mmCIF file of C-alpha atoms (C1' of nucleotides) in Angstrom:
data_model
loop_
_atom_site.group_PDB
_atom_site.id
_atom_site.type_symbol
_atom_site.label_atom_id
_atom_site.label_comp_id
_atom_site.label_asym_id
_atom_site.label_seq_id
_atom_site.Cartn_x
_atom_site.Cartn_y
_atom_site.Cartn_z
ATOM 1 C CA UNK A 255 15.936 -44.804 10.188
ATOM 2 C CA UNK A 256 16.945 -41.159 8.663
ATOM 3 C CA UNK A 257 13.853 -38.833 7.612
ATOM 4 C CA UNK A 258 14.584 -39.630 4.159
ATOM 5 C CA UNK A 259 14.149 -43.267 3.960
ATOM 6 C CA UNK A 260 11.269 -42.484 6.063
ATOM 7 C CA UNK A 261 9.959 -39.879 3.715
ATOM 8 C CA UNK A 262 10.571 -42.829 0.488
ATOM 9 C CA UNK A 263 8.417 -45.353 2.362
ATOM 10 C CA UNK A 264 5.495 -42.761 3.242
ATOM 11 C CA UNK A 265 5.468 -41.465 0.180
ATOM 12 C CA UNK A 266 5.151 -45.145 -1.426
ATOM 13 C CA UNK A 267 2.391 -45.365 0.692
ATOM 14 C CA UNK A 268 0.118 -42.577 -0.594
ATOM 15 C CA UNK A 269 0.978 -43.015 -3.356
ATOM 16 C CA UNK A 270 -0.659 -46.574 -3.300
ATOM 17 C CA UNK A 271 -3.620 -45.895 -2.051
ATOM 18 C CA UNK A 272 -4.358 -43.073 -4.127
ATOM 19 C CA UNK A 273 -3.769 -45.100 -7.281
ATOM 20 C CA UNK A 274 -5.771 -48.004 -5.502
ATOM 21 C CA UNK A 275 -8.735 -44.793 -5.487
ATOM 22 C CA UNK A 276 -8.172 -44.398 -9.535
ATOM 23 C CA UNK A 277 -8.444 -48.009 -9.642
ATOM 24 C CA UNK A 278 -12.010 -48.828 -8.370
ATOM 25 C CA UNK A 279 -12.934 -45.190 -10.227
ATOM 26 C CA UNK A 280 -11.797 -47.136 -13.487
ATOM 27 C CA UNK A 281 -13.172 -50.388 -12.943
ATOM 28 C CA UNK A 282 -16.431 -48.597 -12.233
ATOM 29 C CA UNK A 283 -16.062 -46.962 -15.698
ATOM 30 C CA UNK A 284 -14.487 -50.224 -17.556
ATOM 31 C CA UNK A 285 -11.512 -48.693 -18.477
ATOM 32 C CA UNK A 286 -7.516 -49.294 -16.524
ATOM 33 C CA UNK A 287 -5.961 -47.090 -14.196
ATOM 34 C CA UNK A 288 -3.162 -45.767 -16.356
ATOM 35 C CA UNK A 289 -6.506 -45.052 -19.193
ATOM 36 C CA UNK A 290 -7.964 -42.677 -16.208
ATOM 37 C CA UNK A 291 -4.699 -40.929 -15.471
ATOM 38 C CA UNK A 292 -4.058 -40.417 -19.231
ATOM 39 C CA UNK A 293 -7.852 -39.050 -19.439
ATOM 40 C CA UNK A 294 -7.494 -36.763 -16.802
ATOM 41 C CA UNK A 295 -3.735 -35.399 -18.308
ATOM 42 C CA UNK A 296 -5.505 -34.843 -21.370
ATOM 43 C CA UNK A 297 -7.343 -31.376 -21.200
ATOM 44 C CA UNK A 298 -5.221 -30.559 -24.351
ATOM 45 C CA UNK A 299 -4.301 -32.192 -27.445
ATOM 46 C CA UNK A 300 -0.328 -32.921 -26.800
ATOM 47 C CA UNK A 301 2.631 -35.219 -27.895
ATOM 48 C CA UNK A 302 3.154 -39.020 -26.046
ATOM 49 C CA UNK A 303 6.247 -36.969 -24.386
ATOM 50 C CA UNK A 304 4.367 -34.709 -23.064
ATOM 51 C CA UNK A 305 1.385 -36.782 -22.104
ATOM 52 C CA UNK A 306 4.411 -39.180 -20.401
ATOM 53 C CA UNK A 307 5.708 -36.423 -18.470
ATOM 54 C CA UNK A 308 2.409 -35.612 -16.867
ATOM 55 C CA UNK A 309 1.491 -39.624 -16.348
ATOM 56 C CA UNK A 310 5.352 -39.661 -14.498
ATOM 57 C CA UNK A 311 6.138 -42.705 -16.688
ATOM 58 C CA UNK A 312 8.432 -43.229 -19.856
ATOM 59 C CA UNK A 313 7.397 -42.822 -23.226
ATOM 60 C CA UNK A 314 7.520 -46.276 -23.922
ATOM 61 C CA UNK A 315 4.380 -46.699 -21.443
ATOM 62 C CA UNK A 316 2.707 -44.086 -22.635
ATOM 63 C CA UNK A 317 2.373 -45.374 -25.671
ATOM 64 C CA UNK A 318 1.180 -48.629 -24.689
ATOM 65 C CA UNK A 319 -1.680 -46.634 -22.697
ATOM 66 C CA UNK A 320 -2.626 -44.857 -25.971
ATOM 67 C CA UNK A 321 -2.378 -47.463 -28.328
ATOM 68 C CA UNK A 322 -5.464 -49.313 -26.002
ATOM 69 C CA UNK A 323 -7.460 -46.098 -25.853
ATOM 70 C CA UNK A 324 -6.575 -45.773 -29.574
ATOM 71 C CA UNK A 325 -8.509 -49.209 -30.081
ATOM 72 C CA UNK A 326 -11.357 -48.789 -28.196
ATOM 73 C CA UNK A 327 -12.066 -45.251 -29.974
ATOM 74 C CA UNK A 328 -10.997 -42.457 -26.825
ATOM 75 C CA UNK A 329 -7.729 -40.737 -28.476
ATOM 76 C CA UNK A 330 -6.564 -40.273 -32.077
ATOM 77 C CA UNK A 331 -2.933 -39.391 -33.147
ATOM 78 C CA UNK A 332 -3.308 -36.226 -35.386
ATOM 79 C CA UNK A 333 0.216 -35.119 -37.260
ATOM 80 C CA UNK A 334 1.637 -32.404 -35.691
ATOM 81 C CA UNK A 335 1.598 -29.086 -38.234
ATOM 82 C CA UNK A 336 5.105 -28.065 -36.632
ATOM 83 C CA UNK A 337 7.089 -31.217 -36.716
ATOM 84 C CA UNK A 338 6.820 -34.348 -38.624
ATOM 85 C CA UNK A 339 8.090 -36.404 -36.332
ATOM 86 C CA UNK A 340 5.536 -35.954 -33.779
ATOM 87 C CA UNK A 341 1.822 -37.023 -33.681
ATOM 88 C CA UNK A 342 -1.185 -34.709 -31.176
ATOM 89 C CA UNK A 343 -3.050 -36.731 -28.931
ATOM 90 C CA UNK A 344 -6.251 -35.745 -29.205
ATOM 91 C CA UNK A 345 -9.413 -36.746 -27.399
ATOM 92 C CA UNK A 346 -12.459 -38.041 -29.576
ATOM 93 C CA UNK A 347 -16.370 -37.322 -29.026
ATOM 94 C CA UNK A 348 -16.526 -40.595 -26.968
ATOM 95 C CA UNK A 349 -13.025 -39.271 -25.141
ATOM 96 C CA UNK A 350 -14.192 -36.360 -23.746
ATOM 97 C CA UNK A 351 -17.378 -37.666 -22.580
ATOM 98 C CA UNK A 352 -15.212 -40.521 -20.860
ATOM 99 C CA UNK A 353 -12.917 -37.876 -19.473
ATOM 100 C CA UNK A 354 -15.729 -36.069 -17.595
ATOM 101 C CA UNK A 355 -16.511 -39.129 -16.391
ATOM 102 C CA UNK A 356 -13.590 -39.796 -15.024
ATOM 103 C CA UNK A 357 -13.119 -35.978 -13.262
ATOM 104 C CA UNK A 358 -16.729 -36.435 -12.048
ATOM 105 C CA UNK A 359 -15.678 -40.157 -10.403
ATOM 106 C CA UNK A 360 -12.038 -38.694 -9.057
ATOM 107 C CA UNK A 361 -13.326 -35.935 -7.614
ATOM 108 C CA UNK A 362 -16.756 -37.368 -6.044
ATOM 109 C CA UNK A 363 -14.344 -38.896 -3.100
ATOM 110 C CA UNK A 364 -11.981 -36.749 -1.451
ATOM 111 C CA UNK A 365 -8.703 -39.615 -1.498
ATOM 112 C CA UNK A 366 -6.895 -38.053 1.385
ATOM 113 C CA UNK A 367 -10.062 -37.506 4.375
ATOM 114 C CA UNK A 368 -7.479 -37.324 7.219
ATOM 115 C CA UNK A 369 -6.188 -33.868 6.317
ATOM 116 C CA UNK A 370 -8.044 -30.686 6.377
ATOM 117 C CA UNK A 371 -8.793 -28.554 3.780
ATOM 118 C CA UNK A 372 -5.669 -26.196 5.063
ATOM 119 C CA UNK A 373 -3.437 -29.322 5.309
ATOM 120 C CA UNK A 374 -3.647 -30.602 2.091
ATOM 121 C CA UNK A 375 -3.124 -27.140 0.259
ATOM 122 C CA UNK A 376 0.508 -27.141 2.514
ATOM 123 C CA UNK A 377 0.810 -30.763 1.165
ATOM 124 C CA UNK A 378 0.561 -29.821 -2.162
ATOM 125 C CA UNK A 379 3.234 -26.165 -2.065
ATOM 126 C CA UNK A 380 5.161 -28.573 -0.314
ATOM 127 C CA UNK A 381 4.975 -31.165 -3.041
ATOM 128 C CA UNK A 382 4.967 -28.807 -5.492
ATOM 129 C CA UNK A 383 8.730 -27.716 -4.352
ATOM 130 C CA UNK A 384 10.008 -31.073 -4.322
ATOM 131 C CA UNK A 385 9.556 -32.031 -7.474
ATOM 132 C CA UNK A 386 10.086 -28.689 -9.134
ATOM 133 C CA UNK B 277 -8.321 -28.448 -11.821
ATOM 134 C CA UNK B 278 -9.191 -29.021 -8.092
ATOM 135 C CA UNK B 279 -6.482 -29.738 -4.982
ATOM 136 C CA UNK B 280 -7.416 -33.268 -4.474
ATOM 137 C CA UNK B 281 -6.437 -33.871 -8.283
ATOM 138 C CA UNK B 282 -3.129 -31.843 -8.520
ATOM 139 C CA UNK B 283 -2.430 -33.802 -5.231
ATOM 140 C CA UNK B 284 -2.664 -37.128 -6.875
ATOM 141 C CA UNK B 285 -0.361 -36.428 -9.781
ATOM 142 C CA UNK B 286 2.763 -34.820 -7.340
ATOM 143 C CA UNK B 287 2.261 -37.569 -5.117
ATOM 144 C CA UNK B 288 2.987 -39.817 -8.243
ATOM 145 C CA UNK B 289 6.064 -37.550 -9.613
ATOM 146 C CA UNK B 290 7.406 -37.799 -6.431
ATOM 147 C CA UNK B 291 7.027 -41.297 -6.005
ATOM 148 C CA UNK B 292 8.701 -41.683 -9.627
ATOM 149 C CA UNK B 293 11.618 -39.626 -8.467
ATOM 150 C CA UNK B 294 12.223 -41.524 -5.305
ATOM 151 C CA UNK B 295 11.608 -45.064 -7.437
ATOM 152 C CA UNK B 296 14.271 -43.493 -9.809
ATOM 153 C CA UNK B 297 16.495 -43.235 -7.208
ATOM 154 C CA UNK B 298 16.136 -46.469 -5.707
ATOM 155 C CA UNK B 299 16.086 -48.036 -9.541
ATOM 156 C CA UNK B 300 19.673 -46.536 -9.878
ATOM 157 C CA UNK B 301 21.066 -47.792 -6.587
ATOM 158 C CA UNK B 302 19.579 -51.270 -7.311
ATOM 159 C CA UNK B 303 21.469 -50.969 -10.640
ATOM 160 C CA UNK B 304 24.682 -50.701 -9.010
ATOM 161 C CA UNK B 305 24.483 -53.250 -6.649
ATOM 162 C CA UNK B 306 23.179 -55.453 -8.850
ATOM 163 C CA UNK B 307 19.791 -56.635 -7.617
ATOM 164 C CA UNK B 308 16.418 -54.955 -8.499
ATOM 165 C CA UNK B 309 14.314 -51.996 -7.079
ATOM 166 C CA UNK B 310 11.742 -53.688 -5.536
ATOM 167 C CA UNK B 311 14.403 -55.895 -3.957
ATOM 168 C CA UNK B 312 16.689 -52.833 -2.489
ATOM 169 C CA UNK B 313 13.351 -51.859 -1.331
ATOM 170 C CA UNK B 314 12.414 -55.255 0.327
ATOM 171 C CA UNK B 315 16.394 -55.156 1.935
ATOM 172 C CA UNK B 316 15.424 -51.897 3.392
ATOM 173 C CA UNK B 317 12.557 -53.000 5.397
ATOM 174 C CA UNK B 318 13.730 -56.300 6.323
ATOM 175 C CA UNK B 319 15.702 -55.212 9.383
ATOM 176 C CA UNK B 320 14.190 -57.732 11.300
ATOM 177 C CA UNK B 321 12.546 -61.399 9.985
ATOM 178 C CA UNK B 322 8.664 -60.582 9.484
ATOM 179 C CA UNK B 323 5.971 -62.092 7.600
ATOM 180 C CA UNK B 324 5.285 -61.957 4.050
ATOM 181 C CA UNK B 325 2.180 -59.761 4.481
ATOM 182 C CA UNK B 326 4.026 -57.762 7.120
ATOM 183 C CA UNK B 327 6.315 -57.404 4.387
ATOM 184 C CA UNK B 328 3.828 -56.484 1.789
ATOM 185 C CA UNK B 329 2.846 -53.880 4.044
ATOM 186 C CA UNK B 330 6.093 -52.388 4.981
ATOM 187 C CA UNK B 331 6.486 -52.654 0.470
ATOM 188 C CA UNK B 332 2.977 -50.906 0.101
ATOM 189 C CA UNK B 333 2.172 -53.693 -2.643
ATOM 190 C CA UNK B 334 0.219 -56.969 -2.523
ATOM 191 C CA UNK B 335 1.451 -59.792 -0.701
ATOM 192 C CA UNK B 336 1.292 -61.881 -4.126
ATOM 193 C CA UNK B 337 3.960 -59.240 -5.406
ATOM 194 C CA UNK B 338 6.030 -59.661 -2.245
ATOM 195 C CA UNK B 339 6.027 -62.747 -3.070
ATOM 196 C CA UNK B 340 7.292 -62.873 -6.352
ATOM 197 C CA UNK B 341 9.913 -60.616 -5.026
ATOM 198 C CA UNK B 342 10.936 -62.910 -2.100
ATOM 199 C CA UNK B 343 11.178 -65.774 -4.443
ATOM 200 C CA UNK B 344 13.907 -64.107 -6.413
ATOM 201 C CA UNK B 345 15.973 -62.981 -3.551
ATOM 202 C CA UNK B 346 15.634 -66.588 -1.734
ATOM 203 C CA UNK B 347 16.881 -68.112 -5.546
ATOM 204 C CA UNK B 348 20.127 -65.913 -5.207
ATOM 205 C CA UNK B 349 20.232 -66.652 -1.139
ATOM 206 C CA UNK B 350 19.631 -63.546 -0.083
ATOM 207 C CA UNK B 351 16.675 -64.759 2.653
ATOM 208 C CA UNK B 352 15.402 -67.453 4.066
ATOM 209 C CA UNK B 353 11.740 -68.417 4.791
ATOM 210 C CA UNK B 354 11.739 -70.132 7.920
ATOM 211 C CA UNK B 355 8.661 -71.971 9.978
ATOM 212 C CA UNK B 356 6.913 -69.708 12.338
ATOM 213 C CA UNK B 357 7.098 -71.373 15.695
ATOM 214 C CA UNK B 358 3.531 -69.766 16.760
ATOM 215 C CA UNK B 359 1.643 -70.521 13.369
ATOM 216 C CA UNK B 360 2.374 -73.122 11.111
ATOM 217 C CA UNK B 361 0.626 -71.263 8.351
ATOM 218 C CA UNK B 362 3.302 -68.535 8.460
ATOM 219 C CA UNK B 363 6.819 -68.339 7.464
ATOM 220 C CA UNK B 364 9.233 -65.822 8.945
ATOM 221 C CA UNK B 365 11.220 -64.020 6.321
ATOM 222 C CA UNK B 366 15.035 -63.815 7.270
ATOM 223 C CA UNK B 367 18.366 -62.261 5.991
ATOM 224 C CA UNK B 368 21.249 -64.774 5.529
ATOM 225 C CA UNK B 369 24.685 -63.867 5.862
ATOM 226 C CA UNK B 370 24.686 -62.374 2.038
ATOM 227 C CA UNK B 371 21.262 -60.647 2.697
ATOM 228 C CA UNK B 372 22.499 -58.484 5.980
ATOM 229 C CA UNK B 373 25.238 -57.523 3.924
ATOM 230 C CA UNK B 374 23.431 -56.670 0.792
ATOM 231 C CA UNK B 375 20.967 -54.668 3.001
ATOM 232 C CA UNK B 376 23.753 -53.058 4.430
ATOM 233 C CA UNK B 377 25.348 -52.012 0.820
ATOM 234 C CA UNK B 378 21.322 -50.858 0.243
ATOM 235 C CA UNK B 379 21.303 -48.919 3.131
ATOM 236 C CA UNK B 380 24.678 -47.463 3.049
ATOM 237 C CA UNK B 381 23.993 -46.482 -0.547
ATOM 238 C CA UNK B 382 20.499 -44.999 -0.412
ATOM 239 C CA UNK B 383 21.672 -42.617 2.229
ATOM 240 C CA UNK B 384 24.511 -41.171 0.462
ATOM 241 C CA UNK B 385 22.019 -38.798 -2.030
ATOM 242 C CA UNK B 386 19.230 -37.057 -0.620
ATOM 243 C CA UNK B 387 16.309 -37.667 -3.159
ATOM 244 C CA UNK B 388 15.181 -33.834 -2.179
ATOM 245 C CA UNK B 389 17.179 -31.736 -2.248
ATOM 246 C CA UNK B 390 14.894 -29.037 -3.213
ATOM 247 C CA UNK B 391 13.540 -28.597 0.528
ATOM 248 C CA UNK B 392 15.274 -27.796 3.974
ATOM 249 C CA UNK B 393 14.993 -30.139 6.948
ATOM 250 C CA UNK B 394 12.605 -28.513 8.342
ATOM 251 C CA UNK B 395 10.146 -28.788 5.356
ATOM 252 C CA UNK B 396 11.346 -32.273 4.535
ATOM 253 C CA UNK B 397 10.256 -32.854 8.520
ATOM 254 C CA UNK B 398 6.404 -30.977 7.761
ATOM 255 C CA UNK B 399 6.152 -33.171 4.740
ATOM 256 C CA UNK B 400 6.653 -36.265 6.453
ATOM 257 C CA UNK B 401 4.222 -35.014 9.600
ATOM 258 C CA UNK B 402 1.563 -33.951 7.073
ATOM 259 C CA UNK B 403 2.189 -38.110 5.015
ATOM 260 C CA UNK B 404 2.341 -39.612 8.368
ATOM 261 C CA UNK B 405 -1.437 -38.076 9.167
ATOM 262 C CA UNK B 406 -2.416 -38.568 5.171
ATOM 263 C CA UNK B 407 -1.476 -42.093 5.524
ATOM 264 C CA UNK B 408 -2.486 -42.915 8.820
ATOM 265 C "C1'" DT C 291 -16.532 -79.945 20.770
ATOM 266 C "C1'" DC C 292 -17.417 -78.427 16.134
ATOM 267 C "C1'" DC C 293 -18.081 -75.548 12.400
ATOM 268 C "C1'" DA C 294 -18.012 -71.025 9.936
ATOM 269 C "C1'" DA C 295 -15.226 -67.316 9.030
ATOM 270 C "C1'" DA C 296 -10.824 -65.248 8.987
ATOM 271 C "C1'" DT C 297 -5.906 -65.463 8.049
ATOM 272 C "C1'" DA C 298 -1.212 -66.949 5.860
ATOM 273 C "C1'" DG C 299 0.880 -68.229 1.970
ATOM 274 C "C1'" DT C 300 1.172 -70.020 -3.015
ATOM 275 C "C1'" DC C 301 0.089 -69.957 -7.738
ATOM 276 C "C1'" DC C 302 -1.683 -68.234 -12.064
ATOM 277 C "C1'" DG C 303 -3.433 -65.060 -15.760
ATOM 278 C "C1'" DA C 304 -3.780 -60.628 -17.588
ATOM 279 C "C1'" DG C 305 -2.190 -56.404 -17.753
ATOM 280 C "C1'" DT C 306 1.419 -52.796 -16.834
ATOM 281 C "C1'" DT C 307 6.096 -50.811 -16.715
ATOM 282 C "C1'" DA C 308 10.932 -49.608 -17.624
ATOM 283 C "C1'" DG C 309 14.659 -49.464 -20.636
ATOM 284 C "C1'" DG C 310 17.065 -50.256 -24.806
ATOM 285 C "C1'" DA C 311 17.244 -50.562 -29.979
ATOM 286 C "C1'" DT C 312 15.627 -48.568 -34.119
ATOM 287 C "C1'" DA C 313 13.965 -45.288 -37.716
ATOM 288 C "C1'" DA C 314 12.504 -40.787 -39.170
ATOM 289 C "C1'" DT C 315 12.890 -36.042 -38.706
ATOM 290 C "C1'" DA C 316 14.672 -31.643 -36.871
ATOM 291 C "C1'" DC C 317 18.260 -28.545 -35.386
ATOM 292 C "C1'" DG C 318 22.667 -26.135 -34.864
ATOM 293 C "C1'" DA C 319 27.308 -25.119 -36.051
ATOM 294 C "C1'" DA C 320 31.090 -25.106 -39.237
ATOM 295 C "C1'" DT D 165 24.773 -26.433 -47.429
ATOM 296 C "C1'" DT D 166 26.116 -30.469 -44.702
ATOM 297 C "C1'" DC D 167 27.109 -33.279 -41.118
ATOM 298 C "C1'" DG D 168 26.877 -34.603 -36.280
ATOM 299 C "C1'" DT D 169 23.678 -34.474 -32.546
ATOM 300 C "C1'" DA D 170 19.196 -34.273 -30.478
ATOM 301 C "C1'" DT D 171 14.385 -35.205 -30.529
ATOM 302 C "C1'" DT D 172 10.023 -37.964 -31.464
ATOM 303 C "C1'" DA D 173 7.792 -42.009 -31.681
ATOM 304 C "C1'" DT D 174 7.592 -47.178 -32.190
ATOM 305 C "C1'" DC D 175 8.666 -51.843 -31.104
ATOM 306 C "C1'" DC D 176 10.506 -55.470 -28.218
ATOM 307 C "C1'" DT D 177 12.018 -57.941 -24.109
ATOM 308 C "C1'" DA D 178 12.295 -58.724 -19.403
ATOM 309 C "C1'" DA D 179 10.490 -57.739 -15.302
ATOM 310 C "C1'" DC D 180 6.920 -56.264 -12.169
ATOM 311 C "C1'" DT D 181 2.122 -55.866 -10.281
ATOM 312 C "C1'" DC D 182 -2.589 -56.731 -9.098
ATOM 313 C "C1'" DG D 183 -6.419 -59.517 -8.212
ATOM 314 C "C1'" DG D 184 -8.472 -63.808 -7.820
ATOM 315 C "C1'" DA D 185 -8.495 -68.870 -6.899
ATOM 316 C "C1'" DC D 186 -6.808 -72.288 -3.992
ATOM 317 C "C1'" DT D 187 -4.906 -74.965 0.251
ATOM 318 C "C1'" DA D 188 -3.640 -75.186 5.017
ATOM 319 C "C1'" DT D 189 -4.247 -73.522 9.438
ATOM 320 C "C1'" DT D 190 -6.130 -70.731 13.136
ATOM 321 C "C1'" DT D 191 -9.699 -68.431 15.673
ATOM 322 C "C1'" DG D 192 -14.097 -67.402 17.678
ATOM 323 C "C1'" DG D 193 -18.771 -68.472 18.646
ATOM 324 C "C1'" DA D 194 -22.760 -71.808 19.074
#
DNA sequence: TCCAAATAGTCCGAGTTAGGATAATACGAA
DNA sequence: TTCGTATTATCCTAACTCGGACTATTTGGA
């Protein structure tokens, strides 16, 4: 087994568990997993594109994600001045008060306890390079 | 934005990357992702929640999976002689030589190319103690 | 022995995801 | 300007995923 297939599978793997973490964070809040993620993306008012790229998922998704938080009141879709084609996401009252929520929740549990402080900020340059 | 939380979203770009990768290999030999995926840990016959495990996903999802791949004869599920609750999942003849295709195939392209060997080999020390 | 709890697998419902088709708008080059 | 190409978002379909309910079987303790 080379170090790369390796590297998929263990990668997989943390990857799991740390969306299994934003998973009981958002059933303790009543909203979905992807709902938190988008949340947490959203410090700024930006396009579904945008909001896609930072989620890792296609556009397509994206909007499905917004278009429930667009129902139950957390995001609007503004026009954008610049470009009539595209619409801002952009967090309501209730929105922001869910987001801090959700930053509270995500960052009351460290996800990754094995690793010391040191370790995970290696983790993350070296992350940080591989998908540069 | 604290470590923990940047750590959760290049975990997840990475993991899209490498799912990419897979998704395109799939493609070409004509089965799915989560089936090349399933091929590549089935090197020997295992339980379905071994399975899961080696997947990182629920056993109900290896499930679904396995029920595709044993429609287009790809494995078997065959009695476990030391628990007749479990099943042992095994390759046919077409199965070894899919996985073989799967395998052949997902080493060609190194899905990071951005780092060295030796910081591919750190990052998969550091996921092996994150995940351990 | 016998029963309660744990384990293995199946099935189902609800929700999520990717990818392709489409329509509207923007952009760049001739 | 004007046309071909690229971008932005939406909708749809097919597929995937989780979590829970259920049955059969095993295991461990009284």
């Amino acid at each position: 087994m080379s170090t790369d297939v390796e590297l998929c599978g263990l990668v997989a793997r943390l990857n799991q568990r740390l969306d299994s973490h934003v998973r009981r964070v958002a059933d303790r809040l009543g909203i979905t997993a992807s709902q938190a993620i988008a949340l947490r993306e959203l410090g700024e008012p930006m396009r579904l594109t945008a909001l896609a790229e930072h989620m890792s998922c296609e556009t397509s998704n994206a909007g499905y994600v917004v278009d429930r938080m667009e129902d139950q009141g957390l995001v609007e879709r503004l026009p954008d001045p610049g470009d009539r084609r595209a619409k801002l996401l952009s967090l309501t009252e209730a929105g922001l008060r869910c987001r801090g929520n959700v930053l509270q929740a995500l960052s009351e549990q460290a996800p990754v306890e094995a690793l010391s402080a040191e370790e995970r900020d290696s983790l993350v340059a070296l992350l940080r390079r591989a998908t540069a």
